Amino acid sequence: MIIEIIKGDITQIKADAIVNAANTSLLGGGGVDGAIHRKGGKAILDECIQIRNKQGGCKTGEAVITTAGNLPSKYVIHTVGPFWKNGKSLEVELLQNCYLSTLELAVRNDVKTIAFPNISTGIYKFPKKLAAEIALDIVDRFENKEQIDKIIFVCFDDENFKIYNDIIDGDFEYE
Ligand code: AR6
């Protein structure tokens, strides 16, 4: 499995799946969620509404899959990251679950290339370095790694891009 770190807009990435940092309503919002729905078009929202009708949205730490509509990818995997409160409200575990449930859903749908945004590090205020460590650690420990060809971490801001590159370049240790 190849890991790539790039700086850019995830809506322009052509992968089997791109990941959306959604909210529990699945009805769209600001940040990357807003951009994905805006550029992907109504087909994405229609499927999100169907999922809502069936299971009542998406819980924090879980993931659901829809079409990518007009985007160059095939699927969007919507996952809901935790809002950072004080670090004592299971934020770490919930963010780990986001990455893990997304990867599991990807494998179940035969997704070979997947692009992640830096989930929770925008509007949800999760500390960026800790979020990057969690993302890379979960990917590294994923037990079905051999079923995925490539993971792209798409950083939108310079700070996240630098954090990911520093972790990858250095001796990465996470406990
Ligand atoms: N491509 C890639 N990354 C992006 C893009 C983009 N087009 N736009 C923003 N980012 P955020 P959250 C980065 O706020 O913190 C929404 O309203 C951004 O710089 O999108 O998980 C949802 O509906 C940051 O690094 O998501 C929820 O209510 C990262 O994506 C809430 O925001 C995540 O920032 C979720 O908050």
PDB file of C-alpha atoms and ligand atoms in Angstrom:
ATOM      1  CA  MET A   1       0.000   0.000   0.000  1.00  0.00           C
ATOM      2  CA  ILE A   2       1.361   3.385  -1.045  1.00  0.00           C
ATOM      3  CA  ILE A   3       0.827   6.436   1.155  1.00  0.00           C
ATOM      4  CA  GLU A   4       0.861   9.823  -0.551  1.00  0.00           C
ATOM      5  CA  ILE A   5       0.666  13.237   1.081  1.00  0.00           C
ATOM      6  CA  ILE A   6      -0.496  16.032  -1.176  1.00  0.00           C
ATOM      7  CA  LYS A   7      -1.694  19.577  -0.782  1.00  0.00           C
ATOM      8  CA  GLY A   8      -4.907  20.438  -2.574  1.00  0.00           C
ATOM      9  CA  ASP A   9      -8.647  20.216  -2.951  1.00  0.00           C
ATOM     10  CA  ILE A  10     -10.063  16.724  -2.428  1.00  0.00           C
ATOM     11  CA  THR A  11     -12.956  17.365  -4.832  1.00  0.00           C
ATOM     12  CA  GLN A  12     -10.438  17.342  -7.679  1.00  0.00           C
ATOM     13  CA  ILE A  13      -8.942  13.972  -6.800  1.00  0.00           C
ATOM     14  CA  LYS A  14      -9.680  10.963  -8.961  1.00  0.00           C
ATOM     15  CA  ALA A  15      -9.692   7.934  -6.680  1.00  0.00           C
ATOM     16  CA  ASP A  16     -12.050   5.023  -6.157  1.00  0.00           C
ATOM     17  CA  ALA A  17     -13.308   6.884  -3.090  1.00  0.00           C
ATOM     18  CA  ILE A  18     -12.830  10.253  -1.454  1.00  0.00           C
ATOM     19  CA  VAL A  19     -13.725  10.701   2.191  1.00  0.00           C
ATOM     20  CA  ASN A  20     -16.015  13.421   3.474  1.00  0.00           C
ATOM     21  CA  ALA A  21     -15.752  14.949   6.964  1.00  0.00           C
ATOM     22  CA  ALA A  22     -19.510  15.032   7.430  1.00  0.00           C
ATOM     23  CA  ASN A  23     -21.825  15.610  10.385  1.00  0.00           C
ATOM     24  CA  THR A  24     -24.360  13.221  11.917  1.00  0.00           C
ATOM     25  CA  SER A  25     -27.224  14.655   9.834  1.00  0.00           C
ATOM     26  CA  LEU A  26     -25.523  13.732   6.532  1.00  0.00           C
ATOM     27  CA  LEU A  27     -27.237  16.764   5.041  1.00  0.00           C
ATOM     28  CA  GLY A  28     -24.101  18.748   4.232  1.00  0.00           C
ATOM     29  CA  GLY A  29     -22.439  21.667   5.949  1.00  0.00           C
ATOM     30  CA  GLY A  30     -19.375  23.891   5.604  1.00  0.00           C
ATOM     31  CA  GLY A  31     -15.711  23.033   4.988  1.00  0.00           C
ATOM     32  CA  VAL A  32     -14.899  19.973   2.906  1.00  0.00           C
ATOM     33  CA  ASP A  33     -18.484  18.696   3.342  1.00  0.00           C
ATOM     34  CA  GLY A  34     -19.842  21.838   1.679  1.00  0.00           C
ATOM     35  CA  ALA A  35     -17.333  21.594  -1.165  1.00  0.00           C
ATOM     36  CA  ILE A  36     -18.113  17.913  -1.847  1.00  0.00           C
ATOM     37  CA  HIS A  37     -21.880  18.452  -1.950  1.00  0.00           C
ATOM     38  CA  ARG A  38     -21.554  21.635  -4.012  1.00  0.00           C
ATOM     39  CA  LYS A  39     -19.320  20.092  -6.653  1.00  0.00           C
ATOM     40  CA  GLY A  40     -20.713  16.553  -6.514  1.00  0.00           C
ATOM     41  CA  GLY A  41     -24.287  17.677  -7.065  1.00  0.00           C
ATOM     42  CA  LYS A  42     -27.674  16.490  -5.932  1.00  0.00           C
ATOM     43  CA  ALA A  43     -27.087  12.747  -6.417  1.00  0.00           C
ATOM     44  CA  ILE A  44     -24.914  12.678  -3.281  1.00  0.00           C
ATOM     45  CA  LEU A  45     -27.507  14.425  -1.119  1.00  0.00           C
ATOM     46  CA  ASP A  46     -30.268  12.175  -2.479  1.00  0.00           C
ATOM     47  CA  GLU A  47     -28.371   9.076  -1.352  1.00  0.00           C
ATOM     48  CA  CYS A  48     -27.556  10.663   2.004  1.00  0.00           C
ATOM     49  CA  ILE A  49     -31.272  11.308   2.519  1.00  0.00           C
ATOM     50  CA  GLN A  50     -32.063   7.674   1.696  1.00  0.00           C
ATOM     51  CA  ILE A  51     -29.492   6.539   4.277  1.00  0.00           C
ATOM     52  CA  ARG A  52     -30.984   8.946   6.833  1.00  0.00           C
ATOM     53  CA  ASN A  53     -34.430   7.551   6.191  1.00  0.00           C
ATOM     54  CA  LYS A  54     -33.142   4.031   6.716  1.00  0.00           C
ATOM     55  CA  GLN A  55     -30.797   4.450   9.676  1.00  0.00           C
ATOM     56  CA  GLY A  56     -31.226   8.009  10.922  1.00  0.00           C
ATOM     57  CA  GLY A  57     -27.978   9.651   9.828  1.00  0.00           C
ATOM     58  CA  CYS A  58     -24.475   8.580  10.782  1.00  0.00           C
ATOM     59  CA  LYS A  59     -23.056   8.367  14.299  1.00  0.00           C
ATOM     60  CA  THR A  60     -19.737   9.972  15.214  1.00  0.00           C
ATOM     61  CA  GLY A  61     -16.944   7.532  14.372  1.00  0.00           C
ATOM     62  CA  GLU A  62     -19.022   5.633  11.814  1.00  0.00           C
ATOM     63  CA  ALA A  63     -19.087   5.804   8.016  1.00  0.00           C
ATOM     64  CA  VAL A  64     -21.521   5.451   5.100  1.00  0.00           C
ATOM     65  CA  ILE A  65     -20.941   5.274   1.351  1.00  0.00           C
ATOM     66  CA  THR A  66     -22.657   7.044  -1.558  1.00  0.00           C
ATOM     67  CA  THR A  67     -22.043   7.826  -5.183  1.00  0.00           C
ATOM     68  CA  ALA A  68     -19.606  10.656  -5.908  1.00  0.00           C
ATOM     69  CA  GLY A  69     -22.091  12.276  -8.304  1.00  0.00           C
ATOM     70  CA  ASN A  70     -20.292  14.681 -10.645  1.00  0.00           C
ATOM     71  CA  LEU A  71     -16.939  14.336  -8.895  1.00  0.00           C
ATOM     72  CA  PRO A  72     -14.120  12.452 -10.655  1.00  0.00           C
ATOM     73  CA  SER A  73     -14.128   9.679  -8.060  1.00  0.00           C
ATOM     74  CA  LYS A  74     -16.503   6.724  -7.887  1.00  0.00           C
ATOM     75  CA  TYR A  75     -17.672   6.938  -4.285  1.00  0.00           C
ATOM     76  CA  VAL A  76     -17.802   9.320  -1.365  1.00  0.00           C
ATOM     77  CA  ILE A  77     -17.367   7.735   2.054  1.00  0.00           C
ATOM     78  CA  HIS A  78     -18.927  10.050   4.619  1.00  0.00           C
ATOM     79  CA  THR A  79     -17.574   9.755   8.127  1.00  0.00           C
ATOM     80  CA  VAL A  80     -18.333  11.898  11.144  1.00  0.00           C
ATOM     81  CA  GLY A  81     -15.378  13.069  13.181  1.00  0.00           C
ATOM     82  CA  PRO A  82     -15.590  14.172  16.811  1.00  0.00           C
ATOM     83  CA  PHE A  83     -15.798  17.790  17.856  1.00  0.00           C
ATOM     84  CA  TRP A  84     -12.772  18.537  20.085  1.00  0.00           C
ATOM     85  CA  LYS A  85     -13.973  19.524  23.535  1.00  0.00           C
ATOM     86  CA  ASN A  86     -11.275  18.892  26.091  1.00  0.00           C
ATOM     87  CA  GLY A  87      -9.607  15.673  24.992  1.00  0.00           C
ATOM     88  CA  LYS A  88     -11.417  13.755  27.699  1.00  0.00           C
ATOM     89  CA  SER A  89     -14.590  13.057  25.762  1.00  0.00           C
ATOM     90  CA  LEU A  90     -13.332  10.055  23.800  1.00  0.00           C
ATOM     91  CA  GLU A  91     -12.171  12.321  20.978  1.00  0.00           C
ATOM     92  CA  VAL A  92      -9.109  10.155  20.216  1.00  0.00           C
ATOM     93  CA  GLU A  93     -11.085   6.903  20.131  1.00  0.00           C
ATOM     94  CA  LEU A  94     -13.808   8.466  18.003  1.00  0.00           C
ATOM     95  CA  LEU A  95     -11.331   9.796  15.446  1.00  0.00           C
ATOM     96  CA  GLN A  96      -9.603   6.399  15.347  1.00  0.00           C
ATOM     97  CA  ASN A  97     -13.020   4.839  14.680  1.00  0.00           C
ATOM     98  CA  CYS A  98     -13.604   7.236  11.775  1.00  0.00           C
ATOM     99  CA  TYR A  99     -10.458   6.132   9.989  1.00  0.00           C
ATOM    100  CA  LEU A 100     -11.040   2.480  10.801  1.00  0.00           C
ATOM    101  CA  SER A 101     -14.710   2.365   9.772  1.00  0.00           C
ATOM    102  CA  THR A 102     -13.872   4.206   6.559  1.00  0.00           C
ATOM    103  CA  LEU A 103     -11.135   1.712   5.690  1.00  0.00           C
ATOM    104  CA  GLU A 104     -13.394  -1.251   6.481  1.00  0.00           C
ATOM    105  CA  LEU A 105     -16.209   0.159   4.362  1.00  0.00           C
ATOM    106  CA  ALA A 106     -13.716   0.813   1.549  1.00  0.00           C
ATOM    107  CA  VAL A 107     -12.551  -2.808   1.545  1.00  0.00           C
ATOM    108  CA  ARG A 108     -16.143  -4.082   1.579  1.00  0.00           C
ATOM    109  CA  ASN A 109     -16.777  -2.010  -1.563  1.00  0.00           C
ATOM    110  CA  ASP A 110     -13.610  -3.072  -3.358  1.00  0.00           C
ATOM    111  CA  VAL A 111     -12.131   0.419  -3.133  1.00  0.00           C
ATOM    112  CA  LYS A 112      -8.438   0.290  -4.039  1.00  0.00           C
ATOM    113  CA  THR A 113      -7.526   3.989  -3.918  1.00  0.00           C
ATOM    114  CA  ILE A 114      -8.837   6.302  -1.264  1.00  0.00           C
ATOM    115  CA  ALA A 115      -8.304   9.991  -0.476  1.00  0.00           C
ATOM    116  CA  PHE A 116      -8.758  11.323   3.067  1.00  0.00           C
ATOM    117  CA  PRO A 117      -9.108  14.954   4.164  1.00  0.00           C
ATOM    118  CA  ASN A 118      -7.774  15.888   7.616  1.00  0.00           C
ATOM    119  CA  ILE A 119     -10.967  14.880   9.419  1.00  0.00           C
ATOM    120  CA  SER A 120     -12.063  17.014  12.407  1.00  0.00           C
ATOM    121  CA  THR A 121      -9.173  19.499  12.085  1.00  0.00           C
ATOM    122  CA  GLY A 122     -11.285  22.355  10.705  1.00  0.00           C
ATOM    123  CA  ILE A 123     -14.623  23.378  12.150  1.00  0.00           C
ATOM    124  CA  TYR A 124     -14.386  20.552  14.741  1.00  0.00           C
ATOM    125  CA  LYS A 125     -11.087  21.964  16.116  1.00  0.00           C
ATOM    126  CA  PHE A 126      -9.218  18.684  16.729  1.00  0.00           C
ATOM    127  CA  PRO A 127      -5.493  19.402  17.316  1.00  0.00           C
ATOM    128  CA  LYS A 128      -3.858  18.893  13.931  1.00  0.00           C
ATOM    129  CA  LYS A 129      -0.721  17.034  14.990  1.00  0.00           C
ATOM    130  CA  LEU A 130      -2.611  14.549  17.127  1.00  0.00           C
ATOM    131  CA  ALA A 131      -5.168  14.033  14.338  1.00  0.00           C
ATOM    132  CA  ALA A 132      -2.405  13.322  11.816  1.00  0.00           C
ATOM    133  CA  GLU A 133      -0.726  10.854  14.181  1.00  0.00           C
ATOM    134  CA  ILE A 134      -4.025   9.042  14.643  1.00  0.00           C
ATOM    135  CA  ALA A 135      -4.722   8.917  10.892  1.00  0.00           C
ATOM    136  CA  LEU A 136      -1.290   7.527  10.013  1.00  0.00           C
ATOM    137  CA  ASP A 137      -1.295   5.094  12.915  1.00  0.00           C
ATOM    138  CA  ILE A 138      -4.682   3.593  12.044  1.00  0.00           C
ATOM    139  CA  VAL A 139      -3.715   3.237   8.390  1.00  0.00           C
ATOM    140  CA  ASP A 140      -0.424   1.645   9.420  1.00  0.00           C
ATOM    141  CA  ARG A 141      -2.118  -0.875  11.716  1.00  0.00           C
ATOM    142  CA  PHE A 142      -5.028  -1.678   9.381  1.00  0.00           C
ATOM    143  CA  GLU A 143      -5.252  -5.443   9.120  1.00  0.00           C
ATOM    144  CA  ASN A 144      -6.507  -5.560   5.524  1.00  0.00           C
ATOM    145  CA  LYS A 145      -3.831  -3.206   4.212  1.00  0.00           C
ATOM    146  CA  GLU A 146      -2.920  -5.507   1.339  1.00  0.00           C
ATOM    147  CA  GLN A 147      -6.409  -5.000  -0.119  1.00  0.00           C
ATOM    148  CA  ILE A 148      -5.838  -1.270  -0.643  1.00  0.00           C
ATOM    149  CA  ASP A 149      -3.350  -0.004  -3.240  1.00  0.00           C
ATOM    150  CA  LYS A 150      -3.062   3.650  -2.334  1.00  0.00           C
ATOM    151  CA  ILE A 151      -4.084   6.092   0.385  1.00  0.00           C
ATOM    152  CA  ILE A 152      -3.784   9.789  -0.341  1.00  0.00           C
ATOM    153  CA  PHE A 153      -3.894  12.288   2.526  1.00  0.00           C
ATOM    154  CA  VAL A 154      -5.141  15.493   0.947  1.00  0.00           C
ATOM    155  CA  CYS A 155      -4.091  18.456   3.055  1.00  0.00           C
ATOM    156  CA  PHE A 156      -5.885  21.711   2.355  1.00  0.00           C
ATOM    157  CA  ASP A 157      -3.772  23.975   4.523  1.00  0.00           C
ATOM    158  CA  ASP A 158       0.015  24.410   4.764  1.00  0.00           C
ATOM    159  CA  GLU A 159       0.062  23.512   8.444  1.00  0.00           C
ATOM    160  CA  ASN A 160      -1.462  20.069   7.966  1.00  0.00           C
ATOM    161  CA  PHE A 161       0.717  19.436   4.907  1.00  0.00           C
ATOM    162  CA  LYS A 162       3.846  20.190   6.941  1.00  0.00           C
ATOM    163  CA  ILE A 163       2.664  18.106   9.903  1.00  0.00           C
ATOM    164  CA  TYR A 164       2.047  15.023   7.733  1.00  0.00           C
ATOM    165  CA  ASN A 165       5.374  15.381   5.949  1.00  0.00           C
ATOM    166  CA  ASP A 166       7.253  15.854   9.223  1.00  0.00           C
ATOM    167  CA  ILE A 167       5.680  12.707  10.673  1.00  0.00           C
ATOM    168  CA  ILE A 168       6.394  10.642   7.575  1.00  0.00           C
ATOM    169  CA  ASP A 169      10.000  11.914   7.375  1.00  0.00           C
ATOM    170  CA  GLY A 170      10.794  11.487  11.024  1.00  0.00           C
ATOM    171  CA  ASP A 171      10.849   8.445  13.225  1.00  0.00           C
ATOM    172  CA  PHE A 172       7.152   8.034  13.638  1.00  0.00           C
ATOM    173  CA  GLU A 173       6.126   6.714  17.002  1.00  0.00           C
ATOM    174  CA  TYR A 174       2.689   6.841  18.469  1.00  0.00           C
ATOM    175  CA  GLU A 175       1.413   5.325  21.690  1.00  0.00           C
TER     176      GLU A 175
HETATM  177  N1  AR6 B   1     -10.384  19.598   0.193  1.00  0.00           N
HETATM  178  C1  AR6 B   1      -9.632  19.051   1.163  1.00  0.00           C
HETATM  179  N2  AR6 B   1      -9.646  19.452   2.453  1.00  0.00           N
HETATM  180  C2  AR6 B   1     -10.479  20.479   2.753  1.00  0.00           C
HETATM  181  C3  AR6 B   1     -11.314  21.109   1.797  1.00  0.00           C
HETATM  182  C4  AR6 B   1     -11.231  20.632   0.455  1.00  0.00           C
HETATM  183  N3  AR6 B   1     -11.975  21.139  -0.528  1.00  0.00           N
HETATM  184  N4  AR6 B   1     -12.012  22.095   2.425  1.00  0.00           N
HETATM  185  C5  AR6 B   1     -11.626  22.085   3.723  1.00  0.00           C
HETATM  186  N5  AR6 B   1     -10.695  21.120   3.922  1.00  0.00           N
HETATM  187  P1  AR6 B   1     -13.781  20.685   8.007  1.00  0.00           P
HETATM  188  P2  AR6 B   1     -14.367  19.034  10.374  1.00  0.00           P
HETATM  189  C6  AR6 B   1      -9.982  20.713   5.141  1.00  0.00           C
HETATM  190  O1  AR6 B   1     -14.088  21.935   8.732  1.00  0.00           O
HETATM  191  O2  AR6 B   1     -13.346  19.782  11.168  1.00  0.00           O
HETATM  192  C7  AR6 B   1     -18.815  20.715   8.272  1.00  0.00           C
HETATM  193  O3  AR6 B   1     -19.713  21.770   8.426  1.00  0.00           O
HETATM  194  C8  AR6 B   1      -9.886  21.704   6.278  1.00  0.00           C
HETATM  195  O4  AR6 B   1      -8.828  22.627   6.044  1.00  0.00           O
HETATM  196  O5  AR6 B   1     -14.245  20.537   6.613  1.00  0.00           O
HETATM  197  O6  AR6 B   1     -14.353  17.536  10.432  1.00  0.00           O
HETATM  198  C9  AR6 B   1     -19.472  19.359   8.514  1.00  0.00           C
HETATM  199  O7  AR6 B   1     -20.795  19.337   8.030  1.00  0.00           O
HETATM  200  C10 AR6 B   1      -9.582  20.769   7.453  1.00  0.00           C
HETATM  201  O8  AR6 B   1      -8.185  20.494   7.511  1.00  0.00           O
HETATM  202  O9  AR6 B   1     -14.365  19.381   8.810  1.00  0.00           O
HETATM  203  C11 AR6 B   1     -19.398  19.241   9.996  1.00  0.00           C
HETATM  204  O10 AR6 B   1     -20.456  19.932  10.615  1.00  0.00           O
HETATM  205  C12 AR6 B   1     -10.310  19.486   7.072  1.00  0.00           C
HETATM  206  O11 AR6 B   1     -10.675  19.605   5.705  1.00  0.00           O
HETATM  207  C13 AR6 B   1     -18.086  19.902  10.356  1.00  0.00           C
HETATM  208  O12 AR6 B   1     -17.825  20.825   9.292  1.00  0.00           O
HETATM  209  C14 AR6 B   1     -11.556  19.257   7.891  1.00  0.00           C
HETATM  210  O13 AR6 B   1     -12.210  20.475   8.092  1.00  0.00           O
HETATM  211  C15 AR6 B   1     -16.950  18.906  10.391  1.00  0.00           C
HETATM  212  O14 AR6 B   1     -15.794  19.549  10.839  1.00  0.00           O
END
